[in-house]
């Protein structure tokens, strides 16, 4: 579904992250966590963005993104109207219903945090979060992003320390998990290496694991095939964005 | 009794007459598996060009509020070096494969057609009608002489059959005659139709490259008219119809005006793996209701002179 939307609020975090609130001109359905929109400026660009929060009744949509190139830079400076297509991706969200979920994410996966926290609160569940930042300068407190009452635990990791070998992500999360009760569900959003680590480290648990891989999205509706997960029969935009470790195991290998 | 939906043309015996239209998936080996799971009888690839193309910058597609889509993908493809892997994937699961061939001039069409045949394609479909990529389609197919030269150059040096895919053009009868004279053994009619969509809040065209190709239900009656006109001129030429087929009734219309097979695109986007079984079921019931034993019996019935 296509609509236009007016930017009604922009909040800048650490100079490179933007939390933006939009009012949609038309209702385009109900959004679920890990669904995404294609948002942009007509004739110029369009970007896939996870939905951060959506108030269906008032058509208020929040997105969160990091400035990483020309298009995100343009979006961050833009005021007025943008185009929105969506909501894309399957509704495959696990219900919290008193469950505990661990969400491990980097980069654009931060966007989903407000949605997950809100859902956990509404469904009497709990959520703990591990946020992996590209560098320590980027680290911000979850309260700046969530905008909803976050009751869980959060750990901030600087990716440079992982890259330099100061932290081993696998053993770190193992340690983290040993200190707590087992989670009912572990969700990961990130690049291949992170998702691979998540499947590997949590393999010994009977926990349900869901992964949202980062990949290039061009059309959003399953036509172009550019977001097909290599070595699988799934396209991110129509079959995802969440998959189980088993579904995309060939890709992760 | 269940009607026989199998069709024969271009030396291919297909279990049924439904193919995907070029542009729906079709450039990665993984897409072969996905398209096969949708149930198509043969796979038509995305258009391959001599060199890789990244396609147009986004926005490249819009779903229209009234149904249908306009796309301006810009022929993204891995180039001829990606052909072998793609064709091999189809051979591995024994599904006929038609490679859509594109280029800017007769030489480029020739080069890709040869590469497609060497890769093992069962047929090539010349894209003479892409409405949104400058120099790569509609301009070639709208000019009878150029369409002739491209078709001749592409088809004379390959043994597998050549299908010419034409768009909505004024000189349809003349161009179809020319491409058949040049060596095309079949026609695919029609491509998407050049169109645009305006963002009324910013007063700008939505698509990055302004124009796109319209597909979906709104172009179906136009495609039926074109197939009807061309079939009446070239009754012995196999026609593959394409344009806005969403349900079995749309497909039945195409067979009655002379097509031997139907390509679907929008229906696959809407219904995924339900699209083909629904079409086949509907066609089968329709033929049985009218007491026809097979699809061949109804081809062209509504276009008799």
mmCIF file of C-alpha atoms in Angstrom, chain B:
data_model
loop_
_atom_site.group_PDB
_atom_site.id
_atom_site.type_symbol
_atom_site.label_atom_id
_atom_site.label_comp_id
_atom_site.label_asym_id
_atom_site.label_seq_id
_atom_site.Cartn_x
_atom_site.Cartn_y
_atom_site.Cartn_z
ATOM 1 C CA UNK B 1 -13.760 -35.891 -17.112
ATOM 2 C CA UNK B 2 -10.846 -33.570 -16.490
ATOM 3 C CA UNK B 3 -9.721 -31.532 -19.504
ATOM 4 C CA UNK B 4 -6.149 -31.834 -20.735
ATOM 5 C CA UNK B 5 -4.372 -28.519 -20.161
ATOM 6 C CA UNK B 6 -1.062 -29.523 -21.697
ATOM 7 C CA UNK B 7 0.207 -27.466 -24.619
ATOM 8 C CA UNK B 8 2.861 -27.898 -27.279
ATOM 9 C CA UNK B 9 4.722 -25.133 -28.974
ATOM 10 C CA UNK B 10 8.279 -24.366 -30.053
ATOM 11 C CA UNK B 11 9.166 -27.994 -29.533
ATOM 12 C CA UNK B 12 8.266 -27.779 -25.860
ATOM 13 C CA UNK B 13 5.622 -29.938 -24.315
ATOM 14 C CA UNK B 14 4.331 -28.144 -21.260
ATOM 15 C CA UNK B 15 2.142 -29.793 -18.668
ATOM 16 C CA UNK B 16 -0.016 -26.675 -18.632
ATOM 17 C CA UNK B 17 0.020 -23.245 -20.274
ATOM 18 C CA UNK B 18 0.981 -20.949 -17.374
ATOM 19 C CA UNK B 19 4.440 -19.332 -17.252
ATOM 20 C CA UNK B 20 5.793 -16.459 -15.229
ATOM 21 C CA UNK B 21 6.303 -13.164 -17.012
ATOM 22 C CA UNK B 22 9.855 -11.937 -17.334
ATOM 23 C CA UNK B 23 10.779 -9.592 -14.502
ATOM 24 C CA UNK B 24 9.245 -11.562 -11.665
ATOM 25 C CA UNK B 25 12.309 -12.877 -9.853
ATOM 26 C CA UNK B 26 14.457 -14.694 -12.434
ATOM 27 C CA UNK B 27 18.129 -13.824 -12.144
ATOM 28 C CA UNK B 28 19.439 -15.904 -9.206
ATOM 29 C CA UNK B 29 19.539 -19.722 -9.162
ATOM 30 C CA UNK B 30 17.434 -19.518 -5.988
ATOM 31 C CA UNK B 31 14.636 -17.918 -8.017
ATOM 32 C CA UNK B 32 14.303 -21.053 -10.117
ATOM 33 C CA UNK B 33 13.344 -22.993 -7.000
ATOM 34 C CA UNK B 34 10.898 -20.311 -5.912
ATOM 35 C CA UNK B 35 9.231 -20.063 -9.340
ATOM 36 C CA UNK B 36 8.999 -23.851 -9.601
ATOM 37 C CA UNK B 37 7.312 -23.906 -6.206
ATOM 38 C CA UNK B 38 4.754 -21.455 -7.600
ATOM 39 C CA UNK B 39 3.825 -24.149 -10.126
ATOM 40 C CA UNK B 40 4.691 -22.501 -13.465
ATOM 41 C CA UNK B 41 5.169 -24.905 -16.397
ATOM 42 C CA UNK B 42 8.283 -23.105 -17.652
ATOM 43 C CA UNK B 43 10.412 -20.302 -16.298
ATOM 44 C CA UNK B 44 11.060 -17.036 -18.080
ATOM 45 C CA UNK B 45 14.128 -15.243 -16.754
ATOM 46 C CA UNK B 46 14.615 -11.581 -16.065
ATOM 47 C CA UNK B 47 16.092 -9.826 -19.067
ATOM 48 C CA UNK B 48 19.799 -10.544 -19.357
ATOM 49 C CA UNK B 49 22.047 -7.969 -21.025
ATOM 50 C CA UNK B 50 25.672 -8.413 -22.129
ATOM 51 C CA UNK B 51 27.056 -6.613 -19.090
ATOM 52 C CA UNK B 52 25.705 -6.599 -15.533
ATOM 53 C CA UNK B 53 23.235 -3.830 -14.731
ATOM 54 C CA UNK B 54 22.320 -2.625 -11.259
ATOM 55 C CA UNK B 55 19.036 -1.197 -12.485
ATOM 56 C CA UNK B 56 17.490 2.107 -11.583
ATOM 57 C CA UNK B 57 17.795 3.815 -8.267
ATOM 58 C CA UNK B 58 14.738 3.579 -6.039
ATOM 59 C CA UNK B 59 11.834 4.328 -6.066
ATOM 60 C CA UNK B 60 11.391 1.659 -8.717
ATOM 61 C CA UNK B 61 7.895 0.369 -8.064
ATOM 62 C CA UNK B 62 4.512 1.599 -6.931
ATOM 63 C CA UNK B 63 1.415 -0.398 -6.065
ATOM 64 C CA UNK B 64 -1.483 1.606 -7.388
ATOM 65 C CA UNK B 65 -4.392 2.323 -5.059
ATOM 66 C CA UNK B 66 -6.710 1.117 -7.835
ATOM 67 C CA UNK B 67 -4.818 -2.167 -8.347
ATOM 68 C CA UNK B 68 -1.864 -3.046 -10.517
ATOM 69 C CA UNK B 69 1.663 -1.779 -10.291
ATOM 70 C CA UNK B 70 4.015 0.496 -12.182
ATOM 71 C CA UNK B 71 7.622 -0.629 -12.197
ATOM 72 C CA UNK B 72 10.815 0.917 -13.393
ATOM 73 C CA UNK B 73 13.392 -1.636 -12.327
ATOM 74 C CA UNK B 74 15.801 -0.709 -15.108
ATOM 75 C CA UNK B 75 16.622 -4.279 -16.153
ATOM 76 C CA UNK B 76 18.884 -5.202 -13.230
ATOM 77 C CA UNK B 77 20.694 -8.451 -14.048
ATOM 78 C CA UNK B 78 24.086 -10.091 -13.598
ATOM 79 C CA UNK B 79 24.943 -10.006 -17.316
ATOM 80 C CA UNK B 80 25.746 -13.017 -19.463
ATOM 81 C CA UNK B 81 28.283 -14.346 -16.988
ATOM 82 C CA UNK B 82 25.337 -15.119 -14.688
ATOM 83 C CA UNK B 83 23.432 -17.107 -17.313
ATOM 84 C CA UNK B 84 25.009 -20.515 -16.868
ATOM 85 C CA UNK B 85 24.335 -20.757 -13.141
ATOM 86 C CA UNK B 86 20.744 -19.708 -13.660
ATOM 87 C CA UNK B 87 20.048 -22.121 -16.507
ATOM 88 C CA UNK B 88 21.828 -24.955 -14.689
ATOM 89 C CA UNK B 89 19.528 -24.482 -11.717
ATOM 90 C CA UNK B 90 16.524 -24.984 -14.012
ATOM 91 C CA UNK B 91 18.074 -28.016 -15.707
ATOM 92 C CA UNK B 92 18.779 -29.539 -12.330
ATOM 93 C CA UNK B 93 15.085 -29.609 -11.504
ATOM 94 C CA UNK B 94 13.984 -30.354 -15.075
ATOM 95 C CA UNK B 95 11.900 -27.298 -15.808
ATOM 96 C CA UNK B 96 11.981 -25.674 -19.263
ATOM 97 C CA UNK B 97 13.781 -22.347 -19.248
ATOM 98 C CA UNK B 98 13.292 -19.360 -21.536
ATOM 99 C CA UNK B 99 15.904 -16.629 -21.308
ATOM 100 C CA UNK B 100 14.757 -13.055 -21.823
ATOM 101 C CA UNK B 101 17.349 -11.283 -23.933
ATOM 102 C CA UNK B 102 18.001 -7.543 -23.930
ATOM 103 C CA UNK B 103 20.368 -5.117 -25.529
ATOM 104 C CA UNK B 104 20.815 -1.677 -27.029
ATOM 105 C CA UNK B 105 21.430 -2.802 -30.598
ATOM 106 C CA UNK B 106 21.358 -5.918 -32.801
ATOM 107 C CA UNK B 107 24.916 -6.892 -31.796
ATOM 108 C CA UNK B 108 24.091 -6.952 -28.102
ATOM 109 C CA UNK B 109 20.974 -9.055 -28.687
ATOM 110 C CA UNK B 110 23.074 -11.417 -30.786
ATOM 111 C CA UNK B 111 25.685 -11.756 -28.054
ATOM 112 C CA UNK B 112 23.171 -12.527 -25.299
ATOM 113 C CA UNK B 113 21.134 -14.905 -27.479
ATOM 114 C CA UNK B 114 24.241 -16.947 -28.237
ATOM 115 C CA UNK B 115 25.245 -16.973 -24.566
ATOM 116 C CA UNK B 116 21.733 -18.108 -23.620
ATOM 117 C CA UNK B 117 21.825 -20.978 -26.076
ATOM 118 C CA UNK B 118 25.303 -22.009 -24.938
ATOM 119 C CA UNK B 119 24.078 -21.964 -21.351
ATOM 120 C CA UNK B 120 21.357 -24.441 -22.324
ATOM 121 C CA UNK B 121 18.222 -22.314 -22.651
ATOM 122 C CA UNK B 122 15.229 -23.997 -24.298
ATOM 123 C CA UNK B 123 14.211 -20.764 -26.037
ATOM 124 C CA UNK B 124 15.028 -17.074 -25.961
ATOM 125 C CA UNK B 125 12.543 -14.237 -25.650
ATOM 126 C CA UNK B 126 13.725 -10.976 -27.180
ATOM 127 C CA UNK B 127 12.707 -8.049 -25.027
ATOM 128 C CA UNK B 128 11.791 -5.555 -27.734
ATOM 129 C CA UNK B 129 9.462 -3.617 -25.521
ATOM 130 C CA UNK B 130 10.808 -2.563 -22.134
ATOM 131 C CA UNK B 131 8.948 0.709 -21.513
ATOM 132 C CA UNK B 132 11.140 2.189 -18.795
ATOM 133 C CA UNK B 133 14.792 1.670 -19.695
ATOM 134 C CA UNK B 134 16.191 4.118 -22.190
ATOM 135 C CA UNK B 135 17.742 2.532 -25.296
ATOM 136 C CA UNK B 136 16.822 -1.008 -24.182
ATOM 137 C CA UNK B 137 13.394 -1.749 -25.524
ATOM 138 C CA UNK B 138 10.365 0.106 -26.685
ATOM 139 C CA UNK B 139 12.338 2.290 -29.092
ATOM 140 C CA UNK B 140 13.668 -0.853 -30.783
ATOM 141 C CA UNK B 141 10.379 -2.692 -30.925
ATOM 142 C CA UNK B 142 8.337 0.242 -32.177
ATOM 143 C CA UNK B 143 10.447 0.642 -35.313
ATOM 144 C CA UNK B 144 9.612 -2.138 -37.800
ATOM 145 C CA UNK B 145 13.023 -2.083 -39.456
ATOM 146 C CA UNK B 146 14.959 -2.073 -36.184
ATOM 147 C CA UNK B 147 12.745 -4.854 -34.775
ATOM 148 C CA UNK B 148 13.516 -6.834 -37.930
ATOM 149 C CA UNK B 149 17.271 -6.323 -37.628
ATOM 150 C CA UNK B 150 17.424 -7.167 -33.934
ATOM 151 C CA UNK B 151 15.356 -10.323 -34.401
ATOM 152 C CA UNK B 152 17.362 -11.417 -37.414
ATOM 153 C CA UNK B 153 20.696 -10.802 -35.692
ATOM 154 C CA UNK B 154 19.622 -12.666 -32.577
ATOM 155 C CA UNK B 155 17.917 -15.606 -34.219
ATOM 156 C CA UNK B 156 20.018 -16.467 -37.270
ATOM 157 C CA UNK B 157 22.924 -17.951 -35.344
ATOM 158 C CA UNK B 158 21.045 -19.955 -32.723
ATOM 159 C CA UNK B 159 19.155 -23.203 -33.041
ATOM 160 C CA UNK B 160 16.773 -22.739 -30.129
ATOM 161 C CA UNK B 161 13.567 -20.907 -31.009
ATOM 162 C CA UNK B 162 13.313 -17.137 -30.735
ATOM 163 C CA UNK B 163 10.232 -15.469 -29.282
ATOM 164 C CA UNK B 164 9.761 -11.742 -29.878
ATOM 165 C CA UNK B 165 8.149 -9.873 -26.997
ATOM 166 C CA UNK B 166 6.347 -6.793 -28.234
ATOM 167 C CA UNK B 167 4.807 -3.933 -26.319
ATOM 168 C CA UNK B 168 1.825 -1.756 -27.020
ATOM 169 C CA UNK B 169 2.782 -0.031 -30.263
ATOM 170 C CA UNK B 170 0.895 1.630 -33.092
ATOM 171 C CA UNK B 171 2.373 -0.570 -35.804
ATOM 172 C CA UNK B 172 1.691 -3.861 -34.069
ATOM 173 C CA UNK B 173 0.620 -5.796 -37.142
ATOM 174 C CA UNK B 174 3.504 -4.496 -39.216
ATOM 175 C CA UNK B 175 6.121 -5.118 -36.510
ATOM 176 C CA UNK B 176 4.816 -8.593 -35.719
ATOM 177 C CA UNK B 177 5.042 -9.445 -39.400
ATOM 178 C CA UNK B 178 8.582 -8.123 -39.547
ATOM 179 C CA UNK B 179 9.872 -10.076 -36.571
ATOM 180 C CA UNK B 180 8.324 -13.282 -37.881
ATOM 181 C CA UNK B 181 9.925 -12.646 -41.246
ATOM 182 C CA UNK B 182 13.238 -12.124 -39.437
ATOM 183 C CA UNK B 183 13.124 -15.518 -37.785
ATOM 184 C CA UNK B 184 10.989 -15.266 -34.649
ATOM 185 C CA UNK B 185 9.021 -18.467 -34.135
ATOM 186 C CA UNK B 186 6.558 -17.055 -31.618
ATOM 187 C CA UNK B 187 5.336 -13.792 -30.130
ATOM 188 C CA UNK B 188 4.820 -12.685 -26.544
ATOM 189 C CA UNK B 189 2.133 -10.000 -26.337
ATOM 190 C CA UNK B 190 2.244 -7.567 -24.537
ATOM 191 C CA UNK B 191 4.791 -5.939 -22.241
ATOM 192 C CA UNK B 192 3.902 -3.449 -19.509
ATOM 193 C CA UNK B 193 2.599 -0.085 -20.716
ATOM 194 C CA UNK B 194 4.555 3.149 -20.327
ATOM 195 C CA UNK B 195 2.975 5.157 -17.548
ATOM 196 C CA UNK B 196 3.644 7.369 -14.527
ATOM 197 C CA UNK B 197 2.472 8.138 -11.011
ATOM 198 C CA UNK B 198 2.482 11.562 -9.385
ATOM 199 C CA UNK B 199 3.018 12.340 -5.715
ATOM 200 C CA UNK B 200 0.403 15.052 -5.261
ATOM 201 C CA UNK B 201 1.883 16.315 -1.986
ATOM 202 C CA UNK B 202 5.245 17.161 -3.516
ATOM 203 C CA UNK B 203 4.033 17.657 -7.085
ATOM 204 C CA UNK B 204 6.691 15.300 -8.438
ATOM 205 C CA UNK B 205 6.725 12.026 -10.343
ATOM 206 C CA UNK B 206 7.111 9.232 -7.793
ATOM 207 C CA UNK B 207 9.485 6.959 -9.721
ATOM 208 C CA UNK B 208 13.120 7.906 -9.893
ATOM 209 C CA UNK B 209 13.180 7.613 -13.674
ATOM 210 C CA UNK B 210 9.767 9.264 -14.039
ATOM 211 C CA UNK B 211 8.241 6.609 -16.321
ATOM 212 C CA UNK B 212 7.480 3.017 -15.546
ATOM 213 C CA UNK B 213 5.619 0.049 -16.986
ATOM 214 C CA UNK B 214 2.021 -0.491 -15.916
ATOM 215 C CA UNK B 215 0.901 -4.063 -15.278
ATOM 216 C CA UNK B 216 -2.110 -5.641 -13.650
ATOM 217 C CA UNK B 217 -5.839 -5.856 -14.351
ATOM 218 C CA UNK B 218 -6.133 -2.476 -16.071
ATOM 219 C CA UNK B 219 -4.011 -3.565 -19.038
ATOM 220 C CA UNK B 220 -5.768 -6.891 -19.544
ATOM 221 C CA UNK B 221 -8.497 -5.772 -21.990
ATOM 222 C CA UNK B 222 -5.828 -3.975 -24.032
ATOM 223 C CA UNK B 223 -3.715 -7.128 -24.180
ATOM 224 C CA UNK B 224 -6.757 -9.187 -25.220
ATOM 225 C CA UNK B 225 -7.396 -6.763 -28.078
ATOM 226 C CA UNK B 226 -3.769 -6.946 -29.231
ATOM 227 C CA UNK B 227 -3.649 -10.757 -29.164
ATOM 228 C CA UNK B 228 -6.948 -10.854 -31.073
ATOM 229 C CA UNK B 229 -5.660 -8.501 -33.786
ATOM 230 C CA UNK B 230 -2.324 -10.271 -34.208
ATOM 231 C CA UNK B 231 -3.799 -13.777 -34.136
ATOM 232 C CA UNK B 232 -6.158 -12.887 -36.959
ATOM 233 C CA UNK B 233 -3.169 -11.847 -39.050
ATOM 234 C CA UNK B 234 -0.814 -14.669 -38.063
ATOM 235 C CA UNK B 235 -3.019 -17.588 -37.145
ATOM 236 C CA UNK B 236 -0.252 -20.184 -37.378
ATOM 237 C CA UNK B 237 2.159 -18.338 -35.080
ATOM 238 C CA UNK B 238 2.200 -19.387 -31.443
ATOM 239 C CA UNK B 239 1.289 -16.444 -29.219
ATOM 240 C CA UNK B 240 2.110 -16.236 -25.527
ATOM 241 C CA UNK B 241 -0.222 -13.715 -23.963
ATOM 242 C CA UNK B 242 0.770 -11.504 -21.085
ATOM 243 C CA UNK B 243 -1.134 -8.722 -19.413
ATOM 244 C CA UNK B 244 -3.161 -8.504 -16.252
ATOM 245 C CA UNK B 245 -4.191 -12.124 -15.768
ATOM 246 C CA UNK B 246 -5.421 -12.471 -12.207
ATOM 247 C CA UNK B 247 -8.011 -15.236 -12.503
ATOM 248 C CA UNK B 248 -8.913 -18.109 -14.824
ATOM 249 C CA UNK B 249 -11.464 -16.013 -16.709
ATOM 250 C CA UNK B 250 -8.718 -13.593 -17.793
ATOM 251 C CA UNK B 251 -6.615 -16.509 -18.993
ATOM 252 C CA UNK B 252 -9.577 -18.101 -20.796
ATOM 253 C CA UNK B 253 -10.113 -14.882 -22.742
ATOM 254 C CA UNK B 254 -6.513 -15.043 -23.930
ATOM 255 C CA UNK B 255 -6.885 -18.621 -25.187
ATOM 256 C CA UNK B 256 -10.094 -17.770 -26.993
ATOM 257 C CA UNK B 257 -8.430 -14.921 -28.885
ATOM 258 C CA UNK B 258 -5.562 -17.121 -29.980
ATOM 259 C CA UNK B 259 -2.811 -17.492 -27.373
ATOM 260 C CA UNK B 260 -1.277 -20.900 -26.654
ATOM 261 C CA UNK B 261 0.201 -19.979 -23.312
ATOM 262 C CA UNK B 262 -0.124 -17.231 -20.738
ATOM 263 C CA UNK B 263 2.487 -15.410 -18.685
ATOM 264 C CA UNK B 264 1.554 -14.052 -15.282
ATOM 265 C CA UNK B 265 3.318 -11.505 -13.119
ATOM 266 C CA UNK B 266 0.940 -9.451 -11.027
ATOM 267 C CA UNK B 267 -1.022 -12.579 -10.043
ATOM 268 C CA UNK B 268 2.160 -14.146 -8.641
ATOM 269 C CA UNK B 269 2.839 -11.063 -6.567
ATOM 270 C CA UNK B 270 -0.696 -11.097 -5.233
ATOM 271 C CA UNK B 271 -1.188 -14.797 -4.641
ATOM 272 C CA UNK B 272 2.266 -16.402 -4.686
ATOM 273 C CA UNK B 273 1.911 -20.200 -4.785
ATOM 274 C CA UNK B 274 -1.890 -20.035 -4.943
ATOM 275 C CA UNK B 275 -1.938 -18.231 -8.305
ATOM 276 C CA UNK B 276 -1.145 -21.093 -10.693
ATOM 277 C CA UNK B 277 -3.262 -23.823 -9.022
ATOM 278 C CA UNK B 278 -6.237 -21.442 -8.929
ATOM 279 C CA UNK B 279 -5.858 -20.649 -12.626
ATOM 280 C CA UNK B 280 -5.509 -24.301 -13.610
ATOM 281 C CA UNK B 281 -8.445 -25.361 -11.533
ATOM 282 C CA UNK B 282 -10.649 -22.646 -12.999
ATOM 283 C CA UNK B 283 -9.577 -23.394 -16.586
ATOM 284 C CA UNK B 284 -10.123 -27.093 -16.116
ATOM 285 C CA UNK B 285 -13.637 -26.577 -14.740
ATOM 286 C CA UNK B 286 -14.466 -24.166 -17.548
ATOM 287 C CA UNK B 287 -13.381 -26.614 -20.257
ATOM 288 C CA UNK B 288 -15.218 -29.479 -18.592
ATOM 289 C CA UNK B 289 -18.390 -27.403 -18.321
ATOM 290 C CA UNK B 290 -18.242 -26.713 -22.057
ATOM 291 C CA UNK B 291 -17.409 -30.374 -22.773
ATOM 292 C CA UNK B 292 -13.990 -29.690 -24.288
ATOM 293 C CA UNK B 293 -11.420 -32.422 -23.870
ATOM 294 C CA UNK B 294 -8.376 -30.222 -24.114
ATOM 295 C CA UNK B 295 -7.192 -26.645 -24.249
ATOM 296 C CA UNK B 296 -6.075 -26.889 -27.861
ATOM 297 C CA UNK B 297 -9.731 -27.072 -28.921
ATOM 298 C CA UNK B 298 -10.548 -23.573 -27.724
ATOM 299 C CA UNK B 299 -7.503 -21.673 -28.964
ATOM 300 C CA UNK B 300 -8.663 -18.852 -31.218
ATOM 301 C CA UNK B 301 -12.380 -19.682 -31.055
ATOM 302 C CA UNK B 302 -13.344 -16.063 -30.470
ATOM 303 C CA UNK B 303 -11.057 -14.754 -33.198
ATOM 304 C CA UNK B 304 -12.302 -16.779 -36.152
ATOM 305 C CA UNK B 305 -12.677 -14.666 -39.282
#
